[in-house]
Coordinates of C-alpha atoms in Angstrom, one line a residue:
Chain A
M81 CA -2.5 35.0 -42.8
S82 CA 0.4 32.5 -42.8
L83 CA 3.5 33.3 -44.8
V84 CA 4.0 29.8 -46.1
P85 CA 1.7 27.9 -48.4
G86 CA -0.7 25.4 -46.9
A87 CA 1.1 22.4 -48.5
V88 CA 4.4 23.3 -46.8
E89 CA 2.6 23.7 -43.4
R90 CA 0.8 20.3 -43.9
L91 CA 4.1 18.6 -44.5
A92 CA 5.8 20.3 -41.5
A93 CA 2.9 19.2 -39.4
E94 CA 3.5 15.6 -40.4
F95 CA 7.2 15.9 -39.7
G96 CA 6.3 17.5 -36.3
R97 CA 4.4 14.3 -35.3
L98 CA 7.6 12.3 -35.5
P99 CA 9.5 11.6 -32.3
G100 CA 12.3 14.1 -31.5
I101 CA 11.2 16.6 -34.1
G102 CA 10.3 20.1 -32.9
P103 CA 8.5 22.8 -34.9
K104 CA 11.8 24.4 -36.1
T105 CA 13.3 21.1 -37.4
A106 CA 10.0 20.2 -39.0
Q107 CA 10.0 23.4 -40.9
R108 CA 13.6 22.9 -41.9
L109 CA 12.9 19.4 -43.2
S110 CA 9.9 20.7 -45.2
F111 CA 12.0 23.4 -46.8
H112 CA 14.6 20.8 -47.6
C113 CA 12.1 18.6 -49.3
L114 CA 10.9 21.6 -51.3
R115 CA 14.3 22.2 -52.7
A116 CA 15.3 18.6 -53.3
P117 CA 15.0 17.0 -56.8
R118 CA 11.6 15.5 -57.4
E119 CA 13.0 11.9 -57.8
N120 CA 14.5 12.0 -54.3
I121 CA 11.2 12.9 -52.9
A122 CA 9.5 10.2 -54.9
R123 CA 12.1 7.7 -53.5
L124 CA 11.5 8.9 -50.0
S125 CA 7.7 8.5 -50.2
A126 CA 8.0 5.1 -51.9
A127 CA 10.4 3.9 -49.2
L128 CA 7.9 4.9 -46.5
I129 CA 5.0 3.1 -48.1
E130 CA 7.1 0.1 -49.0
M131 CA 8.4 -0.3 -45.5
R132 CA 4.9 0.0 -44.1
D133 CA 3.6 -2.7 -46.5
L134 CA 6.4 -5.2 -46.3
V135 CA 7.5 -5.2 -42.7
R136 CA 5.5 -6.9 -40.0
P137 CA 6.2 -8.6 -36.7
C138 CA 8.0 -11.9 -36.8
T139 CA 5.5 -14.7 -36.2
R140 CA 7.7 -16.3 -33.6
C141 CA 9.4 -13.5 -31.6
F142 CA 7.5 -10.3 -32.7
F143 CA 10.7 -8.6 -33.8
I144 CA 10.4 -6.9 -37.2
A145 CA 10.6 -9.2 -40.3
E146 CA 10.0 -9.1 -44.0
G147 CA 8.7 -12.6 -44.2
E148 CA 7.3 -15.0 -41.7
L149 CA 10.5 -15.1 -39.5
C150 CA 12.9 -12.3 -38.6
A151 CA 16.6 -12.4 -39.3
V152 CA 17.4 -13.6 -35.8
C153 CA 14.9 -16.4 -35.7
S154 CA 15.9 -17.7 -39.2
N155 CA 19.6 -17.8 -38.3
P156 CA 20.4 -21.5 -37.6
R157 CA 23.5 -20.5 -35.6
R158 CA 21.4 -18.8 -32.8
D159 CA 20.8 -20.8 -29.6
P160 CA 17.1 -21.6 -29.5
N161 CA 17.3 -22.7 -25.8
L162 CA 18.1 -19.2 -24.7
L163 CA 15.5 -16.4 -24.8
C164 CA 15.9 -12.7 -24.1
V165 CA 12.7 -10.8 -23.4
V166 CA 12.6 -7.2 -24.3
E167 CA 9.9 -4.5 -24.5
D168 CA 10.3 -3.4 -28.1
A169 CA 12.1 -4.0 -31.3
L170 CA 14.6 -1.2 -30.7
D171 CA 15.9 -3.0 -27.6
V172 CA 16.8 -6.0 -29.9
L173 CA 19.0 -3.7 -32.0
A174 CA 20.7 -2.3 -28.8
I175 CA 21.5 -5.8 -27.5
E176 CA 22.6 -7.0 -31.0
R177 CA 25.1 -4.2 -31.2
S178 CA 26.9 -5.6 -28.1
G179 CA 27.3 -8.9 -29.9
E180 CA 27.1 -10.5 -26.5
F181 CA 23.9 -12.5 -26.9
T182 CA 23.7 -15.6 -29.0
G183 CA 20.1 -16.8 -28.3
L184 CA 16.7 -15.7 -29.6
Y185 CA 14.5 -12.8 -28.6
H186 CA 10.9 -12.3 -27.5
V187 CA 9.5 -8.8 -28.0
L188 CA 6.6 -8.0 -25.6
E189 CA 5.5 -5.0 -27.6
G190 CA 5.3 -2.9 -24.5
A191 CA 5.2 -3.1 -20.7
I192 CA 2.4 -3.4 -18.2
S193 CA 0.9 0.0 -17.6
P194 CA -2.5 0.2 -15.9
I195 CA -2.7 4.0 -16.5
D196 CA -2.7 3.3 -20.3
G197 CA -4.9 0.2 -19.9
V198 CA -2.1 -2.1 -20.8
G199 CA -2.3 -5.4 -18.9
P200 CA -0.5 -8.7 -19.5
E201 CA -3.3 -9.6 -22.0
Q202 CA -2.3 -6.7 -24.3
L203 CA 1.3 -7.9 -24.4
R204 CA 2.9 -11.0 -26.0
I205 CA 3.1 -12.8 -22.7
A206 CA 0.8 -15.7 -23.5
E207 CA 2.9 -16.3 -26.6
L208 CA 6.1 -16.2 -24.5
V209 CA 4.8 -18.8 -22.0
E210 CA 3.6 -21.0 -24.9
R211 CA 7.0 -20.7 -26.6
V212 CA 8.9 -21.6 -23.5
R213 CA 6.6 -24.6 -22.8
A214 CA 6.6 -25.9 -26.4
N215 CA 10.3 -25.5 -27.1
D216 CA 13.1 -26.8 -25.0
V217 CA 14.0 -23.4 -23.5
R218 CA 16.7 -23.6 -20.8
E219 CA 16.9 -20.0 -19.7
V220 CA 14.8 -16.8 -20.0
I221 CA 16.7 -13.5 -19.6
I222 CA 14.3 -10.7 -18.8
A223 CA 15.6 -7.4 -20.2
T224 CA 12.7 -5.0 -19.7
D225 CA 13.5 -1.4 -19.0
P226 CA 14.6 -0.4 -15.4
D227 CA 11.6 2.0 -15.1
V228 CA 8.6 1.3 -12.9
E229 CA 6.6 -0.4 -15.7
G230 CA 9.6 -2.5 -16.8
E231 CA 10.4 -3.7 -13.3
A232 CA 6.7 -4.5 -12.6
T233 CA 6.6 -6.4 -15.9
A234 CA 9.8 -8.3 -15.0
F235 CA 8.3 -9.3 -11.6
Y236 CA 5.1 -10.5 -13.2
L237 CA 7.0 -12.5 -15.8
G238 CA 9.1 -14.1 -13.1
E239 CA 5.8 -15.3 -11.4
R240 CA 4.3 -16.5 -14.7
L241 CA 7.5 -18.5 -15.6
A242 CA 8.2 -19.9 -12.2
P243 CA 6.0 -23.1 -12.6
L244 CA 7.9 -24.0 -15.8
E245 CA 11.0 -24.9 -13.9
I246 CA 13.5 -23.1 -16.1
T247 CA 16.2 -20.6 -15.2
V248 CA 14.8 -17.0 -15.2
T249 CA 17.3 -14.2 -14.8
R250 CA 17.0 -10.4 -14.8
L251 CA 19.4 -8.5 -16.8
A252 CA 21.6 -6.4 -14.4
H253 CA 21.0 -2.8 -15.4
G254 CA 24.1 -1.2 -14.4
L255 CA 26.0 1.7 -15.8
P256 CA 26.6 1.9 -19.5
A257 CA 30.3 1.1 -20.2
G258 CA 32.3 4.3 -20.5
A259 CA 29.5 6.2 -18.9
D260 CA 30.4 9.3 -17.0
L261 CA 29.2 8.6 -13.4
E262 CA 28.4 12.2 -13.1
Y263 CA 25.9 12.0 -15.8
A264 CA 24.2 8.7 -14.7
D265 CA 21.2 9.3 -12.6
E266 CA 21.2 8.4 -8.9
L267 CA 19.0 5.4 -9.1
T268 CA 21.0 3.8 -11.9
V269 CA 24.1 4.2 -9.8
A270 CA 22.5 3.0 -6.6
R271 CA 20.9 0.0 -8.4
A272 CA 24.1 -0.8 -10.2
F273 CA 25.7 -1.2 -6.8
S274 CA 23.0 -3.4 -5.4
G275 CA 23.0 -5.5 -8.6
R276 CA 26.7 -6.0 -8.6
R277 CA 28.2 -9.5 -8.8
A278 CA 31.5 -11.0 -7.7
L279 CA 34.4 -11.1 -10.2
Chain B
M131 CA 27.7 31.3 10.8
T132 CA 31.0 30.0 9.5
E133 CA 29.6 28.4 6.3
A134 CA 30.3 30.2 3.0
A135 CA 27.2 31.9 1.6
C136 CA 25.6 31.2 -1.7
R137 CA 23.8 34.1 -3.4
V138 CA 22.1 35.1 -6.6
D139 CA 24.0 38.1 -8.2
R140 CA 21.8 38.6 -11.2
L141 CA 18.5 37.4 -12.5
R142 CA 17.3 37.7 -16.1
L143 CA 13.7 36.9 -16.8
F144 CA 11.9 36.5 -20.1
A145 CA 8.2 35.7 -20.4
F146 CA 8.2 34.6 -16.8
R147 CA 4.7 35.4 -15.3
N148 CA 4.3 39.2 -15.6
Y149 CA 8.0 39.8 -16.5
A150 CA 8.4 40.3 -20.3
A151 CA 12.1 40.9 -20.2
E152 CA 13.9 42.2 -17.2
T153 CA 17.4 42.0 -15.6
I154 CA 17.6 42.3 -11.8
E155 CA 20.9 42.9 -10.0
L156 CA 20.6 41.6 -6.5
G157 CA 22.6 42.8 -3.5
P158 CA 24.6 40.3 -1.4
G159 CA 22.6 41.0 1.8
L160 CA 19.0 42.0 2.4
N161 CA 17.0 42.8 -0.7
V162 CA 13.7 44.5 0.1
I163 CA 11.3 44.3 -2.7
A164 CA 8.4 46.8 -2.3
G165 CA 5.4 47.4 -4.5
R166 CA 1.6 47.4 -4.6
N167 CA -0.2 44.1 -5.0
A168 CA -0.1 42.1 -8.3
Q169 CA 3.0 44.0 -9.6
G170 CA 5.3 40.9 -9.5
K171 CA 7.0 40.9 -6.1
T172 CA 6.2 37.3 -5.4
N173 CA 6.9 36.3 -9.0
L174 CA 10.5 37.5 -8.5
L175 CA 10.9 35.2 -5.5
E176 CA 9.2 32.4 -7.4
A177 CA 11.7 32.9 -10.3
V178 CA 14.7 32.4 -7.9
A179 CA 13.0 29.3 -6.4
T180 CA 12.2 27.9 -9.9
A181 CA 15.8 28.2 -11.0
A182 CA 17.1 26.6 -7.9
L183 CA 14.6 23.8 -7.8
T184 CA 14.1 23.4 -11.6
R185 CA 10.4 23.7 -11.1
S186 CA 8.1 26.2 -9.4
P187 CA 7.2 25.3 -5.8
R188 CA 3.9 27.1 -6.0
A189 CA 2.5 26.9 -9.6
A190 CA -0.4 24.5 -9.9
T191 CA 0.8 23.5 -13.3
A192 CA 4.2 24.0 -14.9
A193 CA 2.6 26.1 -17.7
D194 CA 1.4 28.7 -15.2
V195 CA 4.7 30.5 -15.1
I196 CA 4.9 31.1 -18.8
S197 CA 3.5 34.5 -19.7
W198 CA 0.2 34.5 -21.4
G199 CA 0.4 34.0 -25.1
Q200 CA 4.1 33.2 -25.0
A201 CA 5.7 29.9 -26.0
A202 CA 8.4 29.7 -23.5
A203 CA 9.6 31.2 -20.2
H204 CA 13.3 31.7 -19.6
I205 CA 15.2 32.3 -16.3
E206 CA 18.9 32.9 -16.1
A207 CA 20.4 33.1 -12.7
A208 CA 24.0 34.0 -12.1
I209 CA 24.9 32.3 -8.8
H210 CA 27.8 33.2 -6.6
R211 CA 29.0 30.0 -4.8
P212 CA 32.0 29.4 -2.6
A213 CA 33.4 26.8 -4.9
A214 CA 32.9 28.6 -8.3
P215 CA 30.3 30.8 -9.8
V216 CA 27.7 29.2 -12.0
T217 CA 24.9 30.4 -14.3
I218 CA 21.7 28.4 -14.3
D219 CA 19.7 28.7 -17.4
L220 CA 16.2 27.2 -17.3
R221 CA 13.7 27.2 -20.2
L222 CA 10.1 26.0 -19.9
H223 CA 8.4 25.7 -23.2
R224 CA 4.8 24.7 -24.1
S225 CA 4.4 21.7 -26.4
D226 CA 2.0 22.3 -29.3
G227 CA -1.6 21.9 -28.3
S228 CA -0.9 20.1 -25.0
E229 CA -0.7 21.1 -21.4
R230 CA 2.7 19.5 -21.1
V231 CA 5.7 21.7 -20.6
G232 CA 9.1 20.8 -21.8
R233 CA 12.1 21.8 -19.7
S234 CA 15.7 22.4 -20.7
I235 CA 18.4 23.3 -18.4
S236 CA 22.0 24.3 -18.9
L237 CA 24.8 25.2 -16.5
D238 CA 27.3 27.7 -17.9
G239 CA 25.8 27.2 -21.3
R240 CA 26.2 23.4 -21.3
P241 CA 23.0 21.3 -21.3
R242 CA 22.6 19.3 -18.1
P243 CA 19.9 17.1 -16.5
A244 CA 17.7 18.7 -13.9
R245 CA 19.2 16.7 -11.1
S246 CA 22.6 18.4 -11.6
V247 CA 21.0 21.7 -10.6
L248 CA 19.3 20.6 -7.3
G249 CA 21.4 21.7 -4.4
L250 CA 23.7 24.0 -6.4
C251 CA 22.1 27.0 -4.8
P252 CA 20.1 25.9 -1.8
V253 CA 17.0 28.1 -1.0
V254 CA 14.7 28.3 1.9
L255 CA 11.3 29.4 1.0
F256 CA 8.7 31.2 3.1
W257 CA 5.3 31.9 1.6
P258 CA 2.3 33.3 3.4
E259 CA 0.6 29.9 2.8
D260 CA 3.2 28.3 5.0
L261 CA 1.7 30.1 8.0
L262 CA -1.3 27.7 7.6
V263 CA 0.8 24.6 7.7
V264 CA 0.3 23.8 11.4
K265 CA -3.5 23.5 11.0
G266 CA -3.6 22.6 7.3
A267 CA -3.7 19.3 5.6
P268 CA -0.9 16.7 6.0
E269 CA 0.1 17.2 2.4
A270 CA 1.4 20.7 3.2
R271 CA 3.6 19.4 5.9
R272 CA 4.9 16.6 3.7
R273 CA 5.7 19.1 1.0
L274 CA 7.7 21.2 3.5
C275 CA 9.9 18.2 4.0
D276 CA 10.2 17.3 0.3
V277 CA 11.4 20.7 -0.8
V278 CA 14.3 20.4 1.6
L279 CA 15.1 16.8 0.8
A280 CA 15.1 17.4 -3.0
Q281 CA 17.9 19.9 -2.5
L282 CA 19.9 17.9 -0.1
E283 CA 19.6 14.3 -1.3
P284 CA 19.7 13.6 -5.1
R285 CA 18.8 10.0 -4.5
T286 CA 15.8 11.0 -2.5
A287 CA 14.7 13.4 -5.2
A288 CA 14.9 10.5 -7.7
E289 CA 13.0 8.1 -5.5
M290 CA 10.3 10.7 -4.9
V291 CA 9.7 10.9 -8.7
R292 CA 9.7 7.1 -8.9
F293 CA 7.3 6.8 -6.0
R294 CA 4.8 9.2 -7.6
R295 CA 4.9 7.2 -10.8
V296 CA 4.5 3.8 -9.2
L297 CA 1.7 5.1 -6.9
E298 CA -0.2 6.4 -10.0
Q299 CA 0.2 3.0 -11.7
R300 CA -0.7 1.0 -8.7
N301 CA -3.8 3.1 -8.0
A302 CA -4.9 2.8 -11.6
L303 CA -4.5 -1.0 -11.4
L304 CA -6.5 -1.2 -8.1
R305 CA -9.3 0.9 -9.6
R306 CA -9.4 -1.3 -12.7
V307 CA -9.4 -4.5 -10.6
R308 CA -12.3 -3.1 -8.5
A309 CA -14.2 -2.2 -11.6
G310 CA -13.7 -5.7 -12.9
E311 CA -11.7 -4.4 -15.9
A312 CA -8.3 -6.0 -15.0
S313 CA -6.9 -9.0 -13.2
A314 CA -5.0 -8.4 -10.0
A315 CA -2.1 -10.6 -11.1
P316 CA 0.3 -7.7 -11.9
L317 CA -0.3 -6.1 -8.6
A318 CA 2.6 -7.8 -6.8
G319 CA 5.2 -6.3 -9.2
F320 CA 3.9 -2.7 -8.5
T321 CA 3.7 -3.4 -4.8
E322 CA 7.4 -4.4 -4.9
E323 CA 8.3 -1.2 -6.6
L324 CA 6.1 0.9 -4.3
V325 CA 7.7 -0.6 -1.2
R326 CA 11.2 0.0 -2.5
A327 CA 10.7 3.7 -3.4
G328 CA 8.2 4.4 -0.6
G329 CA 10.5 3.0 2.1
W330 CA 13.3 5.2 0.9
V331 CA 11.2 8.4 0.9
R332 CA 9.7 7.6 4.3
A333 CA 13.1 7.0 5.9
A334 CA 14.5 10.2 4.3
R335 CA 11.6 12.2 5.7
A336 CA 11.9 10.6 9.1
R337 CA 15.6 11.4 9.2
L338 CA 15.0 15.0 8.2
V339 CA 12.3 15.6 10.8
A340 CA 14.5 14.1 13.5
A341 CA 17.3 16.4 12.5
L342 CA 15.0 19.5 12.4
Q343 CA 13.3 18.7 15.8
P344 CA 16.0 20.0 18.2
L345 CA 16.8 23.0 15.9
A346 CA 13.2 24.0 15.7
A347 CA 12.7 23.6 19.4
E348 CA 15.7 25.9 20.0
G349 CA 14.3 28.3 17.4
L350 CA 11.0 28.5 19.2
D351 CA 12.7 29.4 22.4
V352 CA 14.4 32.3 20.8
L353 CA 11.4 33.6 18.8
S354 CA 8.6 33.4 21.3
D355 CA 8.6 34.5 24.9
G356 CA 6.6 31.4 25.9
S357 CA 8.3 28.3 27.3
E358 CA 6.5 25.6 25.4
R359 CA 8.5 22.7 24.2
L360 CA 8.1 22.1 20.5
G361 CA 8.0 18.5 19.3
L362 CA 8.2 17.3 15.7
A363 CA 7.7 13.6 14.8
Y364 CA 7.2 11.9 11.4
A365 CA 4.2 9.6 11.7
V366 CA 3.4 6.9 9.2
D367 CA 0.0 6.7 7.7
G368 CA -1.4 9.7 9.5
E369 CA -3.4 8.9 12.6
S370 CA -1.7 5.7 13.6
G371 CA 1.0 7.7 15.5
E372 CA 3.6 5.2 14.7
T373 CA 7.1 6.7 14.0
A374 CA 8.8 5.7 10.8
A375 CA 12.1 3.9 10.7
T376 CA 15.0 6.1 9.6
D377 CA 16.7 3.2 7.8
P378 CA 15.3 2.6 4.2
E379 CA 15.3 -1.1 4.4
A380 CA 13.5 -1.3 7.7
A381 CA 11.0 1.3 6.4
S382 CA 10.4 -0.8 3.2
E383 CA 9.9 -3.9 5.2
A384 CA 7.4 -2.1 7.5
L385 CA 5.5 -0.8 4.5
A386 CA 5.4 -4.2 2.9
Q387 CA 3.9 -5.7 6.1
T388 CA 1.2 -3.0 6.3
L389 CA 0.3 -3.5 2.6
R390 CA 0.0 -7.2 3.1
R391 CA -2.3 -6.7 6.1
R392 CA -4.5 -4.2 4.1
A393 CA -4.6 -6.1 0.8
G394 CA -8.3 -6.8 1.1
D395 CA -9.2 -3.1 2.0
E396 CA -7.1 -1.9 -0.9
L397 CA -9.0 -4.0 -3.5
A398 CA -12.3 -2.9 -1.9
R399 CA -11.4 0.8 -2.0
G400 CA -9.4 0.8 -5.2
A401 CA -6.5 2.8 -3.8
T402 CA -3.1 2.4 -2.2
L403 CA -3.8 2.8 1.6
A404 CA -0.3 3.0 3.0
G405 CA 2.9 4.8 2.1
P406 CA 4.6 8.2 2.2
H407 CA 1.6 9.8 0.5
R408 CA -0.4 9.2 3.7
D409 CA 2.1 10.2 6.3
D410 CA 2.2 13.3 8.4
V411 CA 4.5 15.4 10.5
V412 CA 3.0 15.6 14.0
I413 CA 3.7 18.9 15.7
T414 CA 3.2 19.2 19.4
L415 CA 3.5 21.9 22.1
D416 CA 4.4 20.5 25.5
G417 CA 3.2 17.2 24.1
R418 CA -0.2 18.4 23.0
P419 CA -1.0 18.4 19.3
A420 CA -0.4 21.9 18.0
R421 CA -3.1 21.3 15.4
A422 CA -5.7 21.5 18.0
A423 CA -4.1 23.6 20.7
A424 CA -1.9 26.3 19.1
S425 CA -3.2 29.9 18.9
Q426 CA -2.7 32.0 15.8
G427 CA 0.5 33.5 17.3
Q428 CA 1.8 30.2 18.3
Q429 CA 1.2 28.7 14.9
R430 CA 3.2 31.5 13.3
S431 CA 6.0 31.1 15.8
I432 CA 6.1 27.3 15.1
V433 CA 6.4 27.9 11.3
L434 CA 9.1 30.5 11.8
A435 CA 11.0 28.1 14.1
W436 CA 10.7 25.3 11.5
K437 CA 12.1 27.7 8.8
L438 CA 14.9 28.7 11.1
A439 CA 15.7 25.0 11.7
E440 CA 15.6 24.5 7.9
V441 CA 18.2 27.2 7.3
R442 CA 20.5 25.8 9.9
H443 CA 20.1 22.2 8.8
V444 CA 20.6 23.1 5.1
A445 CA 23.7 25.1 6.0
A446 CA 25.2 22.3 8.1
A447 CA 24.4 19.6 5.5
T448 CA 25.7 21.5 2.5
G449 CA 28.3 23.8 4.0
T450 CA 26.6 26.7 2.3
T451 CA 24.1 29.1 3.8
P452 CA 21.0 29.1 1.7
V453 CA 19.4 32.0 0.0
L454 CA 16.3 33.1 1.9
L455 CA 13.1 33.9 0.0
L456 CA 10.6 35.6 2.4
D457 CA 7.3 36.5 0.8
D458 CA 5.4 39.1 2.8
V459 CA 6.0 37.3 6.1
L460 CA 7.6 40.1 8.0
S461 CA 4.8 42.6 7.8
E462 CA 2.8 40.7 10.3
L463 CA 5.5 40.8 12.9
D464 CA 6.2 43.7 15.2
G465 CA 9.5 45.5 14.8
E466 CA 11.2 43.7 17.7
R467 CA 10.2 40.2 16.5
R468 CA 11.1 41.0 13.0
R469 CA 14.6 42.1 14.1
R470 CA 15.0 39.0 16.2
L471 CA 14.0 36.7 13.3
L472 CA 16.3 38.4 10.8
D473 CA 19.1 38.2 13.3
E474 CA 18.6 34.5 13.9
L475 CA 18.4 33.9 10.1
G476 CA 21.7 35.8 9.7
A477 CA 19.9 37.8 7.0
G478 CA 22.0 40.6 5.6
R479 CA 25.1 39.4 7.6
G480 CA 26.6 37.1 5.0
T481 CA 23.3 35.5 4.1
Q482 CA 21.4 36.8 1.1
A483 CA 17.7 37.3 1.6
L484 CA 14.9 38.5 -0.7
L485 CA 11.9 39.8 1.1
T486 CA 8.8 41.4 -0.2
T487 CA 6.6 43.9 1.4
S488 CA 3.6 46.0 0.4
A489 CA 4.5 48.5 3.2
A490 CA 7.1 50.6 1.3
G491 CA 10.0 51.6 3.5
G492 CA 8.2 50.7 6.7
L493 CA 10.3 47.7 7.7
D494 CA 13.1 49.5 9.5
L495 CA 15.8 47.1 8.5
E496 CA 18.8 49.5 8.4
R497 CA 20.5 47.7 11.2
H498 CA 20.7 44.5 9.1
G499 CA 23.9 45.1 7.3
E500 CA 23.7 45.6 3.6
V501 CA 20.2 46.5 2.4
R502 CA 19.1 47.1 -1.2
H503 CA 15.7 48.6 -1.7
M504 CA 13.9 47.8 -4.9
S505 CA 10.4 48.6 -6.1
V506 CA 8.4 46.6 -8.6
E507 CA 5.8 48.0 -10.9
A508 CA 4.1 46.0 -13.6
G509 CA 7.0 43.6 -14.1
R510 CA 9.7 46.3 -14.0
V511 CA 12.2 46.4 -11.2
S512 CA 14.1 49.5 -10.1
V513 CA 16.6 50.0 -7.3
T514 CA 15.4 52.7 -5.1
G515 CA 18.1 52.9 -2.5
E516 CA 21.0 51.2 -0.8
T517 CA 22.4 51.5 2.7
P518 CA 25.9 53.1 2.9
A519 CA 27.2 49.8 4.1
A520 CA 26.1 48.1 0.9
L521 CA 27.7 50.8 -1.2
A522 CA 31.0 50.5 0.7
G523 CA 30.9 46.7 0.3
A524 CA 29.8 46.8 -3.3
A525 CA 33.4 46.7 -4.6
G526 CA 33.8 43.2 -3.2
A527 CA 30.4 42.0 -4.5

């Protein structure tokens, strides 16, 4: 019944599983692949497999790495006494773009979410506590998302880290610089105000 | 009323309920929508409400409004506002193979988040189900408050969404702890969030009920010949009879205290036992609970008085008279009460109202300024008549 051959539909279905790709874009991508030179397609599929085989979590911070340690952990100029805790690897990239942070990261690989059966044990929290205890960490900055799960996780981390007698701070989630106030949601604005600090 | 009116000039519907593709031009005053049952009268009102609220106030699931077998429903509403006209464009689309519904919204063709639509065109809804609100479950009375607040207070609309999410998470955790599947250690973090959002929502509802109370009492005096004094009070946690604080911080603190006291019960029951999801609006007549004491007629008068209060409160708070959506609520009233209610609502005199009836032409509304009569049959709408006043005023519309 379908106008397009099964192979095209199967590829479109795979594209459609990717985040942010709707049915129309998935179809456009499949048709693009259909018309592209064979060697480009071979390169694309080899790159996918290669990435999947070579990249794994950093053994220390769980950011992505090609060897044992990620690029941040293996950089001797980073301050090992300062840890920034984030939910996932993409958050590391966002913070790195700012160039503001000179310490190391710790990627939790998620946030506490009882609905999904994710508790502290499913996250890299034991590893975090161990890391803080074993190394001479001076300050932990908690940069989980400002949503319900991220806030509850931050609160829990605060409790877990309290006995270690180090400085624990929560990243102030204010407005993105240059953000149009009109476009920021009410809670972000409200909390940016309550989280404000003196200049 | 001195406020400027807001109205819907044109409505275009695609694959919305039983409307395949239809354009409806609405009059600036009373719009009487007649038709037999199941032709789409209520769906028309629902479409206006969905555009104004960005979600249907009556669909059980968001996908219900999408016509059967269609991928997406689309509503375009051209709104006349005192400030500047605006066109709200709302699309609801099914995601492949799931019950989830995606929503995209644009204003004058530019994509915008849902929150930028709330309050643009305030609406006051009146469904036949509302008549059961006095004796019904507390949830119906809470929802009455929430529909108003979502349109008036963007922060409250956001805190309501956050509260629902944290309640779901906290209940899931309590259930898992009770079943021995999880440790209670993360509970405090969710409690913290619940208290913050819950206190905000409680305080907002308590302020709203306090503002509606005198207006509704006045409304009841006008609508009924009786002399009962109507009372409205926002009560925390249902039966306890305690009135909520109207200040969000005080409300949060009170909620935190209750949760600390009930911590043991919560773990035993596996559910969150205090918060805005368990509150109620206590309605009284001369101090006696209306739930037990009010007759059928009194119940109806109370609900009408509440709606009247809602219209006045929304108008005062936004400076804009809301659009009235009255689904089949006039047919039960006798001619005199109907006229009195419409007069009080300002319907047809600067205030746009859409009202449905199955009694074609039997409503005798000609005294209410500009009236446009429409009939609906199987998802097609036709204008069947207009009062001379409307025709004379059409040039300015």
